[in-house]
Coordinates of C-alpha atoms and ligand atoms in Angstrom, one line a residue:
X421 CA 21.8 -5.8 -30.5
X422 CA 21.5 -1.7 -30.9
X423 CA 22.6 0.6 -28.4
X424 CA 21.2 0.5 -24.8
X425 CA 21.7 2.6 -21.6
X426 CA 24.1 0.4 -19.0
X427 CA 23.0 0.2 -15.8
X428 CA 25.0 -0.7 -12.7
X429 CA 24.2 -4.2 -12.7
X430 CA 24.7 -4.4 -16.7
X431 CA 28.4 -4.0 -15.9
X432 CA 30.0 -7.3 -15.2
X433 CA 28.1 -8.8 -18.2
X434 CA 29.1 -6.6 -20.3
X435 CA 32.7 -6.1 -19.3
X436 CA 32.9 -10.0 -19.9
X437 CA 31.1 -10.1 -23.3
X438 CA 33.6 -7.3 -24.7
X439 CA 36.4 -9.9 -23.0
X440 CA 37.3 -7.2 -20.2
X441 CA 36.8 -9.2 -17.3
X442 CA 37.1 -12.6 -16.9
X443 CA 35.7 -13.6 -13.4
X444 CA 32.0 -12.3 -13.1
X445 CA 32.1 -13.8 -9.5
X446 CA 35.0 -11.2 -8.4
X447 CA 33.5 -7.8 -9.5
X448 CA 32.0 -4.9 -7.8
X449 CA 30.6 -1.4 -9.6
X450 CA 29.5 1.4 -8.7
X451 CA 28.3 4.6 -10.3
X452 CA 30.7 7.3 -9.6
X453 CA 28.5 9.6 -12.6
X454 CA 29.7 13.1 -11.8
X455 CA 30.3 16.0 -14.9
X456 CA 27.2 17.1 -16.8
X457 CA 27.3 15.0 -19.6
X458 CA 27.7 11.1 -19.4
X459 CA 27.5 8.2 -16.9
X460 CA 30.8 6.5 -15.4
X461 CA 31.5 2.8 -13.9
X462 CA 34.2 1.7 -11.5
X463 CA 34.3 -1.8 -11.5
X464 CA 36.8 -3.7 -9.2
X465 CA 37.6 -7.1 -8.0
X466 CA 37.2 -7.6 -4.0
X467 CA 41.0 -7.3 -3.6
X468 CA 41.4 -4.3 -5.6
X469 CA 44.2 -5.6 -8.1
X470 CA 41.8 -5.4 -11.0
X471 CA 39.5 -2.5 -12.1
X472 CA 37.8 -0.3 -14.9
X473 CA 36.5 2.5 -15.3
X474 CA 33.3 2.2 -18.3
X475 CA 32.1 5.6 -19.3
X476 CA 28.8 5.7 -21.2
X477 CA 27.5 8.8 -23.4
X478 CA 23.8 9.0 -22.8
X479 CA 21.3 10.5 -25.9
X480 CA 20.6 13.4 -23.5
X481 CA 22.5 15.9 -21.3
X482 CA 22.4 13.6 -18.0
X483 CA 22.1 16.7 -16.0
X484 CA 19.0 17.6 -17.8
X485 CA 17.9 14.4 -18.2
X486 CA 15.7 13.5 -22.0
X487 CA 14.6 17.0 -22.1
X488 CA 17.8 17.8 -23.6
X489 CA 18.2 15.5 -25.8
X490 CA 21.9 15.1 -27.1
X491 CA 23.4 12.6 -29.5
X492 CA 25.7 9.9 -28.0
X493 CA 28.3 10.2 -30.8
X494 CA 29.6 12.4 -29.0
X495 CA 31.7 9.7 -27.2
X496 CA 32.9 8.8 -30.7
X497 CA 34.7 12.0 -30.7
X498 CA 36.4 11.5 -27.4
X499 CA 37.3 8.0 -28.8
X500 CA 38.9 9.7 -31.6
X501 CA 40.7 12.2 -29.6
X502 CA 42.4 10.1 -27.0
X503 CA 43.7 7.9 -30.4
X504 CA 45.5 11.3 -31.4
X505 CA 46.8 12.4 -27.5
X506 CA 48.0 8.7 -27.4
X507 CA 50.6 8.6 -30.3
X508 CA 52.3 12.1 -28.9
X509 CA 51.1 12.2 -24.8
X510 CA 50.3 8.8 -24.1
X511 CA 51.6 9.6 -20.1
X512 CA 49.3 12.6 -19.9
X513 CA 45.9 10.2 -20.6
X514 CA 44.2 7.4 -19.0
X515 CA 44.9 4.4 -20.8
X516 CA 41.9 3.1 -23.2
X517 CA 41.3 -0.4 -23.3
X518 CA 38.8 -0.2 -25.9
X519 CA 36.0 1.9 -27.3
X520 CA 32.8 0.5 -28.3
X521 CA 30.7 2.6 -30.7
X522 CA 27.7 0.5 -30.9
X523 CA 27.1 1.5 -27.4
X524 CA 28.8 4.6 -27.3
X525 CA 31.2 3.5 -24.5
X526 CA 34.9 3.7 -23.3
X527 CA 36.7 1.2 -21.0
X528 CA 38.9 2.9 -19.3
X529 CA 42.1 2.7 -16.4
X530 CA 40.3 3.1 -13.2
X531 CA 42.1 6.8 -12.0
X532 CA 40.1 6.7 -8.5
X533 CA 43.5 6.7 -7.2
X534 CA 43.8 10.6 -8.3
X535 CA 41.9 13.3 -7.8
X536 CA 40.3 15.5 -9.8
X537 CA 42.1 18.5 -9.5
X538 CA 39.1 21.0 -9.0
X539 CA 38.4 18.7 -5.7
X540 CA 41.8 19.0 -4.7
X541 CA 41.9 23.4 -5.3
X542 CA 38.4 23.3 -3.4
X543 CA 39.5 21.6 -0.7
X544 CA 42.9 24.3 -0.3
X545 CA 45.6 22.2 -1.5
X546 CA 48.1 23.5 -3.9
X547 CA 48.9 22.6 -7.0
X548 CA 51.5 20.0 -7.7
X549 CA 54.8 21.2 -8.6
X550 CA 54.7 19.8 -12.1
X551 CA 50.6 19.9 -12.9
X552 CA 50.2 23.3 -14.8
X553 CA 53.1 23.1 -16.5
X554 CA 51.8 19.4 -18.1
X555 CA 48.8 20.8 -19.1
X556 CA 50.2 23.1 -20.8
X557 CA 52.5 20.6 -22.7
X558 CA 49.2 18.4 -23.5
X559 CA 47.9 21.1 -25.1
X560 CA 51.3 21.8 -27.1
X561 CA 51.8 18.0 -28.1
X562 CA 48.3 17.6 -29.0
X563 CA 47.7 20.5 -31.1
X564 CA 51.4 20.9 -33.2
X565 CA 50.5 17.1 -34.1
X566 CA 47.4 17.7 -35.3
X567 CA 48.2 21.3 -36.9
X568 CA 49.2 21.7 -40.5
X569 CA 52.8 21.7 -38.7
X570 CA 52.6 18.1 -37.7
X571 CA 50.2 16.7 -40.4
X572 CA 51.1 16.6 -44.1
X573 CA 48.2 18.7 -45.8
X574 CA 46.1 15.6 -46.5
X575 CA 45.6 13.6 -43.7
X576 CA 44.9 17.1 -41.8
X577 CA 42.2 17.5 -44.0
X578 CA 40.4 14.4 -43.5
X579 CA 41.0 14.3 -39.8
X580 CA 39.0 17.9 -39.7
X581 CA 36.6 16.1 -41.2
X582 CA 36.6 12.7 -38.9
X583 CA 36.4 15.7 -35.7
X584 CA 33.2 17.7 -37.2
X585 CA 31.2 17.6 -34.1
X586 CA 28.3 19.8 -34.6
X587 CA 26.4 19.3 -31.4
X588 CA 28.6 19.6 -29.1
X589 CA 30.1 22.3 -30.9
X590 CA 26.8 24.5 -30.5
X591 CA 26.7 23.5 -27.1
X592 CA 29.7 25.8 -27.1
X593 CA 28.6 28.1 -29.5
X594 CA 25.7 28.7 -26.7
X595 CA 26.3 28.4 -23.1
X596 CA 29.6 30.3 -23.3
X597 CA 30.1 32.1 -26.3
X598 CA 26.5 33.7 -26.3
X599 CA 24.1 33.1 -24.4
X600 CA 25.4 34.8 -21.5
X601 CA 25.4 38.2 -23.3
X602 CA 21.5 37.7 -24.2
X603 CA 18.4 36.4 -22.3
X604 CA 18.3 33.0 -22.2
X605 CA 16.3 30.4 -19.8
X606 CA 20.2 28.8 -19.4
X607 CA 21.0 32.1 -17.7
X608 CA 21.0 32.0 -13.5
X609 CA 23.0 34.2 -11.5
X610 CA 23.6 35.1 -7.5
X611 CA 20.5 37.4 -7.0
X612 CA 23.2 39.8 -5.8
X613 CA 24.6 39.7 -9.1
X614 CA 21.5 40.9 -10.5
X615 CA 23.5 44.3 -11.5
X616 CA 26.2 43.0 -13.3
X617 CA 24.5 40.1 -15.5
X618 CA 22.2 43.3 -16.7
X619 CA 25.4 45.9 -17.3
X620 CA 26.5 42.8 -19.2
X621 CA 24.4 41.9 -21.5
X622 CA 24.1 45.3 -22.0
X623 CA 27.4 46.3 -23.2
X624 CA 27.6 46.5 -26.8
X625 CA 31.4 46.4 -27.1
X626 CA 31.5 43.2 -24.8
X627 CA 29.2 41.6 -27.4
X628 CA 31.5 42.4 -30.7
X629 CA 34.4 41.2 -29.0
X630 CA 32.6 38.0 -28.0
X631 CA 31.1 37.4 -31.3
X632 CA 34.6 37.9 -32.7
X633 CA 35.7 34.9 -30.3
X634 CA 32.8 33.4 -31.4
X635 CA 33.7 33.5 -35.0
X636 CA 36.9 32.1 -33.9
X637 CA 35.6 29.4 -32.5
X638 CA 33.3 28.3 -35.4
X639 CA 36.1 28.9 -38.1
X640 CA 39.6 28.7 -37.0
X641 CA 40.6 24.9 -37.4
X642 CA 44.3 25.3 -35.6
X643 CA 44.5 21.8 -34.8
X644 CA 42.3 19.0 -32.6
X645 CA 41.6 20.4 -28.9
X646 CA 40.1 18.6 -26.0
X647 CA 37.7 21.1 -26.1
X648 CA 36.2 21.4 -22.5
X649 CA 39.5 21.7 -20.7
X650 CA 38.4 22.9 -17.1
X651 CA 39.8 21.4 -14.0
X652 CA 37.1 18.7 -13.5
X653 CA 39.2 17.5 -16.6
X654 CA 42.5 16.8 -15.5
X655 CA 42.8 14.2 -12.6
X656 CA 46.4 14.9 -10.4
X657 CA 48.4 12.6 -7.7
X658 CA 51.0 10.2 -7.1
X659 CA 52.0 7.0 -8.1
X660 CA 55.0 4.7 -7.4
X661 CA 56.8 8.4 -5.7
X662 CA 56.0 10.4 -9.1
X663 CA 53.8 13.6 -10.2
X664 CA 51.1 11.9 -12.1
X665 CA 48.7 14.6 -14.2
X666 CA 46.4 13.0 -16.3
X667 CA 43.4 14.7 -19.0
X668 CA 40.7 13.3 -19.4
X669 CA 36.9 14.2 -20.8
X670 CA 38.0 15.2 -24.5
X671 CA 34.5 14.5 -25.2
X672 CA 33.9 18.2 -26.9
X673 CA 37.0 17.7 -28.9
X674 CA 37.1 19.2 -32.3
X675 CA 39.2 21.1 -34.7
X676 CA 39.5 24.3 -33.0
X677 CA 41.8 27.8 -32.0
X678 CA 43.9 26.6 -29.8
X679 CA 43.4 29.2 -27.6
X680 CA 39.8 27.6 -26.5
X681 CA 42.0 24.8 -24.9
X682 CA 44.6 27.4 -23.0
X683 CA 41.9 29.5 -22.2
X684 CA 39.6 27.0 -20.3
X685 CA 42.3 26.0 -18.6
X686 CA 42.9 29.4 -17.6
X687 CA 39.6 30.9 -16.5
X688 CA 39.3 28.0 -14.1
X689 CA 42.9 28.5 -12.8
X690 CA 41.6 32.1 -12.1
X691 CA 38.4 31.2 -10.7
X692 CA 40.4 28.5 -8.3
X693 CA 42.4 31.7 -7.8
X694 CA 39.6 33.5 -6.5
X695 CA 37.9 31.2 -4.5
X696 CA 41.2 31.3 -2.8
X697 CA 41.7 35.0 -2.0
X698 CA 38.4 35.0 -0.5
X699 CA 39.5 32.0 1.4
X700 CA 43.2 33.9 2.6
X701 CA 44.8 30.4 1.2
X702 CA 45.7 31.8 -2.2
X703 CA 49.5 30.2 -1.9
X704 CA 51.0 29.2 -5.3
X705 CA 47.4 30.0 -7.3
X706 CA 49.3 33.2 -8.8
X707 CA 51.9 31.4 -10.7
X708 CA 49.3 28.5 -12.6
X709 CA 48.8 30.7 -15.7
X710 CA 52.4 31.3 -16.8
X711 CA 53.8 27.7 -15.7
X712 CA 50.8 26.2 -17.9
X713 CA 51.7 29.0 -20.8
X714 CA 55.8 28.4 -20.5
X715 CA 54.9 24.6 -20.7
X716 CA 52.9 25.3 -23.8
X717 CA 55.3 27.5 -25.1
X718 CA 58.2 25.7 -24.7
X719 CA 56.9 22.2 -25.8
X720 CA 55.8 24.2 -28.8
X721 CA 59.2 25.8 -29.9
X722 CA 60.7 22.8 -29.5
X723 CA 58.4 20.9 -31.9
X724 CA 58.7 23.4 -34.0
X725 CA 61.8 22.3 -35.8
X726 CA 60.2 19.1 -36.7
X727 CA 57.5 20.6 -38.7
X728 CA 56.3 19.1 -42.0
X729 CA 55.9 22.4 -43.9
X730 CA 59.2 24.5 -43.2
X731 CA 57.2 27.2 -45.5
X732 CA 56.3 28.2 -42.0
X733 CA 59.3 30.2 -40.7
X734 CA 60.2 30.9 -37.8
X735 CA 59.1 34.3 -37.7
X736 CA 55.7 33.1 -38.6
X737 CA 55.6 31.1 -35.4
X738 CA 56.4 34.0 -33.1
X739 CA 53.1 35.5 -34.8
X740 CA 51.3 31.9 -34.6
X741 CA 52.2 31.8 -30.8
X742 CA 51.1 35.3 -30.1
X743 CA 47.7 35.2 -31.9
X744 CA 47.2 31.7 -29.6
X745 CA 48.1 33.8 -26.6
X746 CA 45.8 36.7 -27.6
X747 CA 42.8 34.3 -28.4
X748 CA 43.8 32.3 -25.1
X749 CA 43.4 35.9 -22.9
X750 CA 39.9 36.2 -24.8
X751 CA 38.5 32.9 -24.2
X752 CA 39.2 32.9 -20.7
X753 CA 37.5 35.4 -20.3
X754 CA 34.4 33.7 -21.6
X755 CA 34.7 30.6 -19.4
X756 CA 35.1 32.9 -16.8
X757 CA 31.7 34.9 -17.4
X758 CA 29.5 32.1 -18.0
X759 CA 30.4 30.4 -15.5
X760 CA 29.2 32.9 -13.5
X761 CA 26.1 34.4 -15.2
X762 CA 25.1 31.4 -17.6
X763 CA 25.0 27.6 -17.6
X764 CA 27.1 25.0 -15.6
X765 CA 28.2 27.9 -12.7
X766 CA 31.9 26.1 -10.9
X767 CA 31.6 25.0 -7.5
X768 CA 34.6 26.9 -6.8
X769 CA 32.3 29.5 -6.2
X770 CA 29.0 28.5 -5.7
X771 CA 30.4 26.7 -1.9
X772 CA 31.7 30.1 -0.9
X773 CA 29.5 31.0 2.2
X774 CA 27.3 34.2 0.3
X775 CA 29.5 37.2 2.0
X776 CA 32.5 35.8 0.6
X777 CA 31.0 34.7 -2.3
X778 CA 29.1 37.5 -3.8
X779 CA 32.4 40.0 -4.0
X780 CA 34.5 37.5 -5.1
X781 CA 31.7 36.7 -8.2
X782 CA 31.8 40.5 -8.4
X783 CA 35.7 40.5 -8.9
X784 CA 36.0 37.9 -11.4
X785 CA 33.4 38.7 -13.6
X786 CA 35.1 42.1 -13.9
X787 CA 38.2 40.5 -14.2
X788 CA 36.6 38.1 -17.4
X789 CA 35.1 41.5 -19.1
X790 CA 38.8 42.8 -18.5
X791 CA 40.4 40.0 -20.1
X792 CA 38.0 39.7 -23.3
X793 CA 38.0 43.7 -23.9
X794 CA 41.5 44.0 -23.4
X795 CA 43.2 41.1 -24.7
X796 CA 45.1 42.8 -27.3
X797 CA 46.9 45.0 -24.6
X798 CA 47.8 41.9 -22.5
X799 CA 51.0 40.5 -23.8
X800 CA 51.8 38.2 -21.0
X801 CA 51.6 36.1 -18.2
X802 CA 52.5 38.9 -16.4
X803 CA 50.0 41.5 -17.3
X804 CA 47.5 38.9 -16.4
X805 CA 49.0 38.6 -13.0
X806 CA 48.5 42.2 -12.2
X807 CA 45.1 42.3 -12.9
X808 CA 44.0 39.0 -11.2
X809 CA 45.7 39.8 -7.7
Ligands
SR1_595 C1 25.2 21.2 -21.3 S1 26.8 21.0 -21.0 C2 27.4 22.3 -20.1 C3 28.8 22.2 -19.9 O1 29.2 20.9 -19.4 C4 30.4 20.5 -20.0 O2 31.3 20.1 -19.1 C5 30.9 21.7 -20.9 O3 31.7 22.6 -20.1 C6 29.6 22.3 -21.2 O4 29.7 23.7 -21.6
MG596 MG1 33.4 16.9 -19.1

């Protein structure tokens, strides 16, 4: 039949032709479409014991609509990634019932249940005890299992090839690690900001250092990364008395530095951060970074041992780790800027009233230039700490 673009009412019949859902006379859906990207489906029965999440990639950007056009593969490589989570993280993913490529779409566990955790920061809650930390340890599990320390030589290889993922990859390659140091129609900024977004793309040494990330990002295949690993990625709650912390969106997953992953993560932890000094509400936002670090850290070392090449000694994993780190400190610092000053600006910001919102932008744009220029010199959690308080 070819591909075609589900609409709400498509839903029940197709859920039933792919053998998802038996009763078409006891399902409700309703778009709940909400990132940049790709369209998403909750369907439910009336008493609430059944339901699905379908997520569709569309051939476009859906927040740009067919003028940016964008291929639907793209879902492909999410398909592929939560394959690989599942065999070492299967409890820090929703659960896939089944991908369907002809149509570019995922049937998923329904997580309307959680939050997304950028909701929860925006709204002044704190963290949950456990939810840094786990990201963290996704991050580890994922990427030693898909490293030349968890994969025999071979099957690495051809699983760097399965991941190429060259559009979304320049997606990347352009709204943060470029065209925010350049003119570029993608570029908006708080008229107040006008200054800065100048002074930027002005600074020559800013613009090495990027490209250096840059190149990092185009060449250094570490292992498989989610790839877009912001806080609208990782849904948090409770269920049955119990922390839940789920990742989701690996949509821009590709062999990568590891750092991109840790470094997302990051820059959004410090932008949450922000949003709550200007608020007074800052509470635990201070101690995100190292819990999410030590989790990675930890979970690391401790695969470490079970390694497939033990030419890798231990020694050369202390230097592993602290190039990640280093790279981590830089890339932050690039989700951090263009989030500000290019495309696809956080809403941790942009619903600050202007007066608190305009020196807090300030802050943490200084704070990102700080934090690319200066990764070398910050060695840890720590030194990070001092500069973001
Ligand atoms: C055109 S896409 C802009 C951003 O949305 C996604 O969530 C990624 O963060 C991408 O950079
Ligand atoms: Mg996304």
């Amino acid at each position: 039949m070819g591909y075609r673009i589900l609409e709400t009412d498509d839903i029940p019949g197709y859920l039933h032709e792919r053998g998802h859902w038996e009763d078409l006379d006891d399902i409700a859906v309703r778009e709940v479409s909400d990132g940049n990207m790709n369209r998403v489906f909750l369907a439910s029965s009336a008493d609430g014991a059944r339901s699905l999440a379908v997520k569709q990639a569309l051939p476009w950007v859906r927040v740009a609509g067919p003028s940016w056009p964008m291929s639907p593969d793209r879902a492909d490589a999410e398909a592929r990634a939560y394959l690989q989570v599942a065999r070492v993280a299967p409890d820090k993913i929703p659960a896939v019932h089944g991908y369907d490529p002809e149509n570019h779409a995922l049937v998923m566990e329904d997580m309307s249940d959680l939050e997304v955790l950028r909701t929860l920061l925006n709204d002044g809650a704190s963290y949950g005890s456990g939810t840094s930390r786990s990201v963290g340890e996704f991050v580890a599990r994922l990427s030693f299992a898909t490293s030349d320390f968890g994969m025999p030589s071979a099957e690495r290889k051809a699983l760097i090839a399965a991941s190429v993922s060259p559009e979304l990859c320049k997606i990347t390659e352009d709204v943060v690690l470029s065209e925010p140091y350049v003119e570029h129609e993608h570029n908006h900024w708080h008229p107040q900001l006008d200054d800065l977004a100048a002074e930027f793309r002005a600074d020559a040494r800013l613009r090495t250092e990027v490209a250096d990330l840059r190149h990092a990002f185009m060449t250094s295949g570490q292992a498989l990364l989610h790839g877009d690993l912001h806080t609208g990625s990782v849904m948090v709650g409770r269920r049955d008395g119990a922390e839940v912390v789920r990742v989701f969106d690996p949509e821009f997953s590709f062999v990568g530095p590891i750092g991109y992953d840790l470094g997302l993560y990051w820059a959004n932890v410090l932008v949450a951060e922000a949003r709550a000094q200007a608020l007074g509400t800052d509470g635990d936002h201070a101690d995100q970074l190292a819990l999410s670090w030590e989790g990675f850290e930890t979970e690391f070392r401790r695969l470490w041992p079970s390694r497939v090449d033990t030419f890798f000694d231990d020694a050369y994993l202390t230097r592993f780790l602290h190039r990640v780190w280093t790279e981590s400190v830089g890339f932050a610092g690039t989700e951090i800027i263009r989030r500000i000053i290019g495309f696809a600006h956080l809403t941790d910001l942009t619903t600050l009233p202007d007066p608190l919102q305009v020196p807090a932008s300030r802050r943490t744009l200084l704070l990102g230039r700080e934090l690319i220029l200066h990764r070398e010199d910050l060695k840890n959690p720590e030194s990070l700490r001092t500069l973001a308080v």
